[in-house]
Amino acid sequence: MSDPSPKNEPDGGSEDHDGRDGRDGHVAGFVALLGVPNVGKSTLLNRLMGSKLAIVTPKPQTTRDRILGVLTGPLGQIVLLDTPGVHEPDRSLNTYMVRQALATLADADVAVLVVDATTRGRRNHEVEEDLARRAEERGVALIVCLNKVDAVADKEQLLPLMERWSGARAVVPISALHGDGVDQLTDEIWPCLPEGPAYFDGDDLTDRSLRWLAAETIREQVFLRTRQEVPYATAVRVERYLERADRGDVVIEALIYVERDSQKGIVVGKGGSRIKEIGMAAREALSESLGCPVHVKLRVIVMPDWSRSAAGMRRVGYEP
Ligand code: GDP
Ligand code: MG
């Protein structure tokens, strides 16, 4: 790398304070978070965003429909993009992931490939290599995060991984869980972004984006609490999102769609126990994100085979 990294401190008095690679304008760009399941992408995202959920907004019908979050800092704006679809079970993971990731890459300025640095993470090397290659083919700057370094006792074990990914623009060991290395990661991202104005106003939370956040949060809880095919047969649609200014709270009414009666039984649980847990966990998470009390009301609806047709997908709220 020939460019010096900018220092991510507004008044820190660093030498390249206003010289940033000779650029003195505001930068803004899209950063795709890539990686196979369980490497820690969501944990990293939460860590990057902190508690400040600046914006989450869907843009249906574009490959940017999974904007996960926007980080606005003194240097500019990082728009984090999800690589959707990794929850899809029944297609070959490789093909599916790659296809989804490609759609996101088309929009990205930077690809952050998260890999699991523990021995567990060695299995998916081929998928990861493939993702990295595609990013490079598209001229997208590749940054590799070696995650979970807190769980690697002997740091020498990281050396082969550093070596393996030495073709990347940067390799950053991190612990998304504890936060180590995450500032170094953003330090590597800033110089890869093009100059330009911010894409989003950080304060401009739209009702639409919050509905989407609510639906995703509920869906996540279904995911965490059900098994086998159930998570994949689930979609969540927020019917009502009501901000009650007088009470300072938010009321969310959502439908959880499944494809079969048996799945409904599982999601509802014995005596309604599971749906209650899902609602409570979603309420807690959303209260934290939104910074106010949240009430969550859920209903489970069977919509046979919704995931198998475009019409079905539209009915549960997706734009296929
Ligand atoms: P994703 O599927 O890539 O989004 O992965 P998640 O963020 O859901 O994380 C998968 C699992 O790895 C969870 O149990 C996390 O707690 C764990 N995990 C994520 N980051 C770290 C880390 O830095 N260190 C450790 N030890 N575990 C982590
Ligand atoms: Mg995740």
Short mmCIF file of C-alpha atoms and ligand atoms in Angstrom, two decimals:
data_model
loop_
_atom_site.label_atom_id
_atom_site.label_comp_id
_atom_site.label_asym_id
_atom_site.label_seq_id
_atom_site.Cartn_x
_atom_site.Cartn_y
_atom_site.Cartn_z
CA MET A 1 0.00 0.00 0.00
CA SER A 2 1.44 3.30 -0.96
CA ASP A 3 -1.22 5.55 0.52
CA PRO A 4 -0.95 6.57 4.10
CA SER A 5 -4.02 5.72 6.12
CA PRO A 6 -5.99 8.63 7.41
CA LYS A 7 -6.31 9.00 11.13
CA ASN A 8 -9.79 8.63 12.30
CA GLU A 9 -9.68 11.48 14.77
CA PRO A 10 -11.16 14.88 14.15
CA ASP A 11 -9.00 17.01 16.39
CA GLY A 12 -6.26 14.61 17.17
CA GLY A 13 -3.63 16.82 15.64
CA SER A 14 -2.36 14.05 13.40
CA GLU A 15 -0.23 15.20 10.52
CA ASP A 16 -2.52 14.16 7.74
CA HIS A 17 -5.47 15.66 9.55
CA ASP A 18 -6.74 17.58 6.58
CA GLY A 19 -4.50 16.06 3.99
CA ARG A 20 -5.98 12.56 3.82
CA ASP A 21 -4.16 10.99 0.90
CA GLY A 22 -4.05 14.42 -0.59
CA ARG A 23 -7.84 14.44 -0.55
CA ASP A 24 -9.48 17.01 1.56
CA GLY A 25 -13.07 16.41 0.65
CA HIS A 26 -15.70 14.42 2.39
CA VAL A 27 -15.78 10.75 1.38
CA ALA A 28 -18.77 8.45 1.15
CA GLY A 29 -19.20 4.95 -0.12
CA PHE A 30 -20.73 1.53 0.12
CA VAL A 31 -19.08 -1.27 2.01
CA ALA A 32 -20.30 -4.83 1.51
CA LEU A 33 -19.94 -7.17 4.47
CA LEU A 34 -19.16 -10.60 3.09
CA GLY A 35 -18.67 -13.91 4.73
CA VAL A 36 -20.12 -17.34 5.27
CA PRO A 37 -22.56 -17.84 8.15
CA ASN A 38 -21.31 -17.69 11.73
CA VAL A 39 -18.10 -15.85 11.11
CA GLY A 40 -19.40 -12.87 13.09
CA LYS A 41 -20.81 -10.45 10.52
CA SER A 42 -23.77 -9.44 12.65
CA THR A 43 -21.58 -9.07 15.70
CA LEU A 44 -19.22 -6.89 13.71
CA LEU A 45 -22.05 -4.81 12.40
CA ASN A 46 -23.38 -4.23 15.89
CA ARG A 47 -19.93 -3.35 17.05
CA LEU A 48 -19.38 -0.93 14.18
CA MET A 49 -22.71 0.71 14.72
CA GLY A 50 -22.49 0.81 18.48
CA SER A 51 -25.83 1.69 19.90
CA LYS A 52 -26.30 4.43 17.37
CA LEU A 53 -28.38 2.97 14.68
CA ALA A 54 -28.02 5.87 12.32
CA ILE A 55 -30.23 4.53 9.62
CA VAL A 56 -31.58 1.32 8.30
CA THR A 57 -33.43 1.66 5.11
CA PRO A 58 -34.73 -0.68 2.47
CA LYS A 59 -34.75 0.27 -1.17
CA PRO A 60 -36.88 -2.31 -2.83
CA GLN A 61 -35.96 -3.53 -6.27
CA THR A 62 -32.35 -2.56 -6.04
CA THR A 63 -29.39 -4.50 -4.90
CA ARG A 64 -29.04 -1.94 -2.17
CA ASP A 65 -32.13 -3.17 -0.46
CA ARG A 66 -30.14 -4.40 2.47
CA ILE A 67 -28.51 -1.34 3.85
CA LEU A 68 -27.54 -2.37 7.29
CA GLY A 69 -26.34 0.80 8.74
CA VAL A 70 -24.68 4.09 8.10
CA LEU A 71 -21.63 5.28 9.98
CA THR A 72 -21.14 9.00 9.76
CA GLY A 73 -17.87 10.41 11.01
CA PRO A 74 -15.59 13.40 10.56
CA LEU A 75 -14.12 11.91 7.40
CA GLY A 76 -17.36 11.05 5.74
CA GLN A 77 -19.88 8.30 5.56
CA ILE A 78 -19.67 4.52 5.39
CA VAL A 79 -22.82 2.79 4.18
CA LEU A 80 -22.75 -0.85 5.24
CA LEU A 81 -24.41 -3.31 2.91
CA ASP A 82 -25.56 -6.74 3.84
CA THR A 83 -25.04 -9.65 1.52
CA PRO A 84 -28.54 -11.09 1.67
CA GLY A 85 -29.70 -14.62 1.50
CA VAL A 86 -27.16 -16.52 3.51
CA HIS A 87 -30.05 -17.95 5.47
CA GLU A 88 -31.26 -19.85 2.47
CA PRO A 89 -30.67 -23.50 3.31
CA ASP A 90 -31.58 -25.65 0.40
CA ARG A 91 -29.40 -24.37 -2.33
CA SER A 92 -25.79 -25.08 -2.57
CA LEU A 93 -24.30 -22.57 -0.20
CA ASN A 94 -21.50 -21.80 -2.50
CA THR A 95 -23.51 -20.87 -5.57
CA TYR A 96 -26.13 -19.02 -3.65
CA MET A 97 -23.79 -17.00 -1.53
CA VAL A 98 -21.70 -16.05 -4.44
CA ARG A 99 -24.68 -14.95 -6.48
CA GLN A 100 -26.07 -12.82 -3.67
CA ALA A 101 -22.73 -11.37 -2.86
CA LEU A 102 -22.18 -10.44 -6.48
CA ALA A 103 -25.35 -8.42 -6.58
CA THR A 104 -24.16 -6.45 -3.59
CA LEU A 105 -20.66 -6.13 -4.90
CA ALA A 106 -21.94 -4.38 -7.98
CA ASP A 107 -22.77 -1.45 -5.72
CA ALA A 108 -19.86 -1.61 -3.35
CA ASP A 109 -16.70 0.46 -3.14
CA VAL A 110 -15.16 -1.84 -0.55
CA ALA A 111 -15.68 -5.48 0.33
CA VAL A 112 -14.99 -6.50 3.90
CA LEU A 113 -14.61 -10.26 3.99
CA VAL A 114 -15.06 -11.58 7.49
CA VAL A 115 -13.40 -14.93 8.15
CA ASP A 116 -13.31 -16.97 11.32
CA ALA A 117 -9.74 -17.07 12.55
CA THR A 118 -10.33 -20.02 14.85
CA THR A 119 -9.79 -23.54 13.53
CA ARG A 120 -13.53 -23.83 12.92
CA GLY A 121 -13.16 -21.21 10.25
CA ARG A 122 -10.88 -23.23 8.02
CA ARG A 123 -13.70 -25.18 6.41
CA ASN A 124 -15.08 -22.54 4.13
CA HIS A 125 -11.92 -21.43 2.55
CA GLU A 126 -13.03 -22.13 -1.01
CA VAL A 127 -16.22 -20.11 -0.71
CA GLU A 128 -14.25 -17.26 0.80
CA GLU A 129 -11.61 -17.38 -1.89
CA ASP A 130 -14.33 -17.27 -4.46
CA LEU A 131 -15.92 -14.20 -2.88
CA ALA A 132 -12.56 -12.48 -2.68
CA ARG A 133 -11.80 -13.24 -6.30
CA ARG A 134 -15.13 -11.83 -7.44
CA ALA A 135 -14.56 -8.65 -5.47
CA GLU A 136 -11.19 -8.21 -7.06
CA GLU A 137 -12.56 -8.90 -10.53
CA ARG A 138 -14.96 -6.03 -9.99
CA GLY A 139 -12.26 -3.70 -8.85
CA VAL A 140 -13.74 -3.54 -5.35
CA ALA A 141 -11.10 -3.00 -2.68
CA LEU A 142 -10.86 -6.11 -0.52
CA ILE A 143 -10.24 -5.93 3.19
CA VAL A 144 -10.10 -9.19 5.12
CA CYS A 145 -11.04 -9.33 8.79
CA LEU A 146 -9.66 -12.23 10.77
CA ASN A 147 -12.37 -12.38 13.39
CA LYS A 148 -12.60 -14.06 16.79
CA VAL A 149 -8.93 -13.52 17.55
CA ASP A 150 -9.91 -13.47 21.22
CA ALA A 151 -10.53 -17.21 20.84
CA VAL A 152 -7.14 -17.87 19.29
CA ALA A 153 -4.79 -18.51 22.17
CA ASP A 154 -1.63 -18.79 20.14
CA LYS A 155 -1.47 -15.70 17.96
CA GLU A 156 1.13 -17.38 15.75
CA GLN A 157 -1.77 -19.34 14.34
CA LEU A 158 -2.84 -16.14 12.63
CA LEU A 159 0.29 -16.00 10.51
CA PRO A 160 -0.78 -18.58 7.92
CA LEU A 161 -4.06 -16.73 7.58
CA MET A 162 -2.31 -13.40 7.14
CA GLU A 163 -0.21 -15.07 4.51
CA ARG A 164 -3.19 -16.65 2.79
CA TRP A 165 -4.91 -13.30 2.46
CA SER A 166 -1.84 -11.27 1.72
CA GLY A 167 -3.25 -10.30 -1.67
CA ALA A 168 -5.94 -8.21 0.02
CA ARG A 169 -5.57 -4.50 0.45
CA ALA A 170 -5.45 -5.07 4.19
CA VAL A 171 -5.79 -7.94 6.64
CA VAL A 172 -7.07 -6.85 10.02
CA PRO A 173 -7.26 -9.20 13.00
CA ILE A 174 -10.28 -8.28 15.09
CA SER A 175 -12.55 -9.42 17.83
CA ALA A 176 -15.99 -8.25 16.86
CA LEU A 177 -17.20 -9.52 20.20
CA HIS A 178 -14.83 -7.47 22.32
CA GLY A 179 -14.07 -4.67 19.91
CA ASP A 180 -10.34 -5.18 19.42
CA GLY A 181 -9.11 -4.11 16.00
CA VAL A 182 -12.40 -2.60 14.92
CA ASP A 183 -11.01 0.95 14.81
CA GLN A 184 -8.13 -0.31 12.67
CA LEU A 185 -10.71 -1.79 10.34
CA THR A 186 -12.48 1.54 9.85
CA ASP A 187 -9.08 3.21 9.44
CA GLU A 188 -8.50 0.86 6.50
CA ILE A 189 -11.92 1.50 5.02
CA TRP A 190 -11.86 5.31 4.86
CA PRO A 191 -9.05 5.67 2.30
CA CYS A 192 -10.83 3.23 -0.03
CA LEU A 193 -13.93 5.39 -0.32
CA PRO A 194 -14.44 7.88 -3.12
CA GLU A 195 -14.86 11.55 -2.44
CA GLY A 196 -18.42 12.69 -2.39
CA PRO A 197 -21.26 13.96 -0.27
CA ALA A 198 -23.04 11.82 2.30
CA TYR A 199 -25.72 9.53 0.95
CA PHE A 200 -27.90 9.72 4.00
CA ASP A 201 -28.79 12.23 6.61
CA GLY A 202 -27.93 10.44 9.82
CA ASP A 203 -30.94 11.84 11.63
CA ASP A 204 -33.35 11.08 8.90
CA LEU A 205 -34.97 7.94 10.13
CA THR A 206 -37.91 7.07 8.00
CA ASP A 207 -40.97 5.22 9.13
CA ARG A 208 -40.32 2.76 6.39
CA SER A 209 -36.83 2.01 7.52
CA LEU A 210 -37.99 1.50 11.06
CA ARG A 211 -40.67 -0.91 9.97
CA TRP A 212 -38.05 -2.86 8.16
CA LEU A 213 -35.80 -2.85 11.19
CA ALA A 214 -38.69 -4.09 13.31
CA ALA A 215 -39.48 -6.90 10.88
CA GLU A 216 -35.84 -7.98 10.70
CA THR A 217 -35.49 -7.93 14.46
CA ILE A 218 -38.53 -10.14 14.90
CA ARG A 219 -37.38 -12.46 12.14
CA GLU A 220 -34.01 -12.76 13.81
CA GLN A 221 -35.67 -13.92 17.00
CA VAL A 222 -37.67 -16.56 15.13
CA PHE A 223 -34.41 -17.65 13.60
CA LEU A 224 -32.68 -17.98 16.91
CA ARG A 225 -35.50 -19.90 18.51
CA THR A 226 -36.57 -22.39 15.88
CA ARG A 227 -34.84 -25.17 14.02
CA GLN A 228 -34.59 -27.10 10.80
CA GLU A 229 -36.76 -25.70 8.06
CA VAL A 230 -38.82 -23.37 10.22
CA PRO A 231 -36.55 -20.32 10.16
CA TYR A 232 -36.39 -20.52 6.40
CA ALA A 233 -40.14 -20.75 6.01
CA THR A 234 -40.60 -17.60 8.06
CA ALA A 235 -41.22 -14.08 6.89
CA VAL A 236 -42.25 -11.11 8.98
CA ARG A 237 -44.34 -8.21 7.89
CA VAL A 238 -45.01 -5.21 10.08
CA GLU A 239 -48.64 -4.21 9.71
CA ARG A 240 -48.65 -1.28 12.04
CA TYR A 241 -45.86 0.93 13.27
CA LEU A 242 -47.15 3.61 15.53
CA GLU A 243 -45.06 6.22 17.27
CA ARG A 244 -47.07 7.58 20.15
CA ALA A 245 -45.61 10.99 20.77
CA ASP A 246 -47.74 11.58 23.85
CA ARG A 247 -46.43 8.45 25.54
CA GLY A 248 -42.98 8.43 24.00
CA ASP A 249 -43.26 4.83 22.93
CA VAL A 250 -43.75 2.75 19.81
CA VAL A 251 -46.36 0.12 19.08
CA ILE A 252 -45.48 -2.55 16.54
CA GLU A 253 -47.95 -5.08 15.22
CA ALA A 254 -46.46 -7.74 13.01
CA LEU A 255 -47.44 -10.87 11.17
CA ILE A 256 -45.15 -13.86 11.15
CA TYR A 257 -45.76 -15.92 8.05
CA VAL A 258 -44.98 -19.60 7.90
CA GLU A 259 -45.79 -22.13 5.21
CA ARG A 260 -47.48 -24.95 7.14
CA ASP A 261 -49.66 -25.57 10.19
CA SER A 262 -46.94 -27.64 11.81
CA GLN A 263 -44.57 -24.68 11.53
CA LYS A 264 -47.14 -22.41 13.07
CA GLY A 265 -47.36 -24.80 16.01
CA ILE A 266 -43.61 -24.62 16.45
CA VAL A 267 -43.44 -20.84 16.28
CA VAL A 268 -46.35 -20.42 18.68
CA GLY A 269 -45.00 -23.05 21.07
CA LYS A 270 -46.73 -24.83 23.95
CA GLY A 271 -49.40 -22.57 25.31
CA GLY A 272 -47.98 -19.72 23.28
CA SER A 273 -44.67 -19.87 25.11
CA ARG A 274 -42.38 -19.48 22.13
CA ILE A 275 -44.17 -16.64 20.45
CA LYS A 276 -44.10 -14.89 23.79
CA GLU A 277 -40.35 -15.31 24.03
CA ILE A 278 -39.93 -14.07 20.48
CA GLY A 279 -42.02 -11.02 21.22
CA MET A 280 -40.18 -10.24 24.42
CA ALA A 281 -36.75 -10.59 22.89
CA ALA A 282 -37.72 -8.47 19.90
CA ARG A 283 -39.19 -5.85 22.19
CA GLU A 284 -35.99 -5.68 24.17
CA ALA A 285 -33.79 -5.41 21.10
CA LEU A 286 -36.01 -2.81 19.49
CA SER A 287 -36.27 -0.72 22.65
CA GLU A 288 -32.53 -0.59 22.66
CA SER A 289 -32.23 0.33 18.99
CA LEU A 290 -34.97 2.91 19.10
CA GLY A 291 -34.15 4.27 22.51
CA CYS A 292 -37.71 4.17 23.80
CA PRO A 293 -40.22 1.68 25.16
CA VAL A 294 -41.61 -0.61 22.48
CA HIS A 295 -44.69 -2.80 22.48
CA VAL A 296 -44.67 -5.77 20.15
CA LYS A 297 -47.79 -7.67 19.13
CA LEU A 298 -47.35 -10.76 16.97
CA ARG A 299 -49.65 -13.04 15.03
CA VAL A 300 -48.64 -16.17 13.17
CA ILE A 301 -50.25 -16.79 9.79
CA VAL A 302 -49.96 -19.82 7.55
CA MET A 303 -49.44 -18.89 3.94
CA PRO A 304 -48.75 -22.14 2.10
CA ASP A 305 -45.61 -22.09 0.01
CA TRP A 306 -45.20 -18.33 0.07
CA SER A 307 -41.51 -18.68 -0.60
CA ARG A 308 -42.06 -20.59 -3.82
CA SER A 309 -43.69 -17.93 -5.91
CA ALA A 310 -43.19 -14.28 -6.67
CA ALA A 311 -46.78 -13.56 -5.72
CA GLY A 312 -46.33 -15.30 -2.38
CA MET A 313 -43.18 -13.40 -1.67
CA ARG A 314 -44.88 -10.12 -2.42
CA ARG A 315 -47.71 -10.98 -0.09
CA VAL A 316 -45.33 -11.43 2.81
CA GLY A 317 -43.59 -8.19 1.98
CA TYR A 318 -40.63 -9.05 -0.24
CA GLU A 319 -39.96 -7.65 -3.65
CA PRO A 320 -38.74 -10.69 -5.55
P1 GDP B 1 -22.83 -14.16 11.26
O1 GDP B 1 -23.63 -15.38 10.93
O2 GDP B 1 -21.65 -14.06 10.38
O3 GDP B 1 -23.65 -12.92 11.29
O4 GDP B 1 -22.24 -14.40 12.73
P2 GDP B 1 -22.74 -13.86 14.12
O5 GDP B 1 -22.38 -12.43 14.30
O6 GDP B 1 -24.16 -14.22 14.33
O7 GDP B 1 -21.79 -14.68 15.11
C1 GDP B 1 -21.77 -16.10 15.11
C2 GDP B 1 -21.23 -16.58 16.44
O8 GDP B 1 -19.86 -16.19 16.58
C3 GDP B 1 -21.94 -15.97 17.64
O9 GDP B 1 -22.06 -16.97 18.63
C4 GDP B 1 -21.02 -14.86 18.08
O10 GDP B 1 -21.14 -14.58 19.46
C5 GDP B 1 -19.67 -15.44 17.76
N1 GDP B 1 -18.68 -14.38 17.54
C6 GDP B 1 -18.78 -13.33 16.71
N2 GDP B 1 -17.68 -12.55 16.78
C7 GDP B 1 -16.87 -13.11 17.70
C8 GDP B 1 -15.58 -12.78 18.23
O11 GDP B 1 -14.96 -11.77 17.90
N3 GDP B 1 -15.07 -13.65 19.14
C9 GDP B 1 -15.73 -14.76 19.55
N4 GDP B 1 -15.13 -15.54 20.45
N5 GDP B 1 -16.93 -15.10 19.08
C10 GDP B 1 -17.51 -14.30 18.17
MG MG B 2 -25.69 -12.68 10.88
#
